[in-house]
Each structure stands twice: as C-alpha cells, then as structure tokens.
Amino acid sequence: MTGKKVPYRVGPRRPGDPAVLVASAEKAIEELGWRPRYTSLEEIIATAWKWYSNNPDGFLPTVARCRKG
C-alpha cells in the first residue's frame, strides 16, 4: 500500500500487555450514532499514510501556532 517496509519483530508479551486486543466502533455507532468514515483496513492505512506524508512533523506545527496565540 505504501511501498515502504515496516521493520518489526515478534517477541513474548511484556508485563502488562493484554493477551488479546479487539477494536470495535460498535458502541459508538449504537450509542452516539457515529459512523466511521473508513471501514476497511486498506482505507485506514492508505488515508493515515497520506496524512503522514503531507504532515511529516505531525501536529507540531499546529501546536506551535496555537501556543503563539
């Protein structure tokens, strides 16, 4: 998707790491009527990569502008 390799290594869980991680927007959908804009992993990764590519310093420029007043 991005054309970049992401280095990683698989190792044992660290103290405090949960045994299982699950992500779901179901509660926000049901209770708040919120709907996610992107639902597939491919879309989520592609849009996150696009944002990062356009904002390599993340939110730092925005934070600096806010601090200047």
Short mmCIF file of C-alpha atoms in Angstrom, two decimals:
data_model
loop_
_atom_site.label_atom_id
_atom_site.label_comp_id
_atom_site.label_asym_id
_atom_site.label_seq_id
_atom_site.Cartn_x
_atom_site.Cartn_y
_atom_site.Cartn_z
CA MET A 1 0.00 0.00 0.00
CA THR A 2 2.66 2.50 0.97
CA GLY A 3 5.59 0.92 -0.83
CA LYS A 4 7.53 1.07 2.46
CA LYS A 5 8.74 -1.85 4.53
CA VAL A 6 7.92 -1.66 8.22
CA PRO A 7 10.54 -3.27 10.42
CA TYR A 8 9.12 -5.45 13.17
CA ARG A 9 9.95 -8.40 15.35
CA VAL A 10 7.72 -10.81 17.16
CA GLY A 11 8.55 -11.49 20.77
CA PRO A 12 6.94 -12.54 24.01
CA ARG A 13 4.36 -10.31 25.68
CA ARG A 14 5.77 -7.80 28.10
CA PRO A 15 4.47 -7.40 31.65
CA GLY A 16 1.15 -5.56 31.47
CA ASP A 17 0.47 -6.39 27.80
CA PRO A 18 -3.08 -7.68 27.27
CA ALA A 19 -3.45 -11.23 26.00
CA VAL A 20 -5.92 -10.12 23.31
CA LEU A 21 -6.70 -6.77 21.67
CA VAL A 22 -10.03 -6.10 19.99
CA ALA A 23 -11.17 -2.88 18.33
CA SER A 24 -14.77 -2.14 17.52
CA ALA A 25 -16.73 1.01 16.76
CA GLU A 26 -19.97 -0.79 17.62
CA LYS A 27 -20.64 1.02 20.91
CA ALA A 28 -20.01 4.47 19.41
CA ILE A 29 -22.28 3.58 16.49
CA GLU A 30 -25.07 2.34 18.75
CA GLU A 31 -24.90 4.98 21.50
CA LEU A 32 -23.76 8.07 19.61
CA GLY A 33 -24.96 7.41 16.09
CA TRP A 34 -21.38 7.94 14.93
CA ARG A 35 -20.22 6.24 11.76
CA PRO A 36 -16.57 5.67 10.83
CA ARG A 37 -15.54 7.35 7.58
CA TYR A 38 -13.26 4.46 6.63
CA THR A 39 -14.12 0.87 7.45
CA SER A 40 -11.57 -1.31 5.66
CA LEU A 41 -8.05 -1.75 6.94
CA GLU A 42 -6.73 -0.83 3.49
CA GLU A 43 -8.58 2.52 3.52
CA ILE A 44 -7.48 3.27 7.07
CA ILE A 45 -3.82 2.60 6.28
CA ALA A 46 -3.96 4.49 2.97
CA THR A 47 -5.54 7.61 4.49
CA ALA A 48 -3.24 7.53 7.52
CA TRP A 49 -0.21 7.24 5.23
CA LYS A 50 -1.46 10.09 3.05
CA TRP A 51 -1.92 12.31 6.12
CA TYR A 52 1.51 11.41 7.46
CA SER A 53 3.14 12.03 4.07
CA ASN A 54 1.55 15.50 3.95
CA ASN A 55 2.38 16.22 7.62
CA PRO A 56 5.80 14.70 8.37
CA ASP A 57 6.08 16.76 11.57
CA GLY A 58 2.69 15.55 12.75
CA PHE A 59 0.74 18.07 14.78
CA LEU A 60 3.81 20.03 15.93
CA PRO A 61 3.24 22.95 13.51
CA THR A 62 -0.37 23.25 14.72
CA VAL A 63 0.68 23.14 18.37
CA ALA A 64 3.31 25.84 17.73
CA ARG A 65 0.70 28.08 16.06
CA CYS A 66 -1.69 27.61 18.99
CA ARG A 67 0.99 28.50 21.52
CA LYS A 68 1.81 31.74 19.67
CA GLY A 69 -1.80 32.79 20.13
#
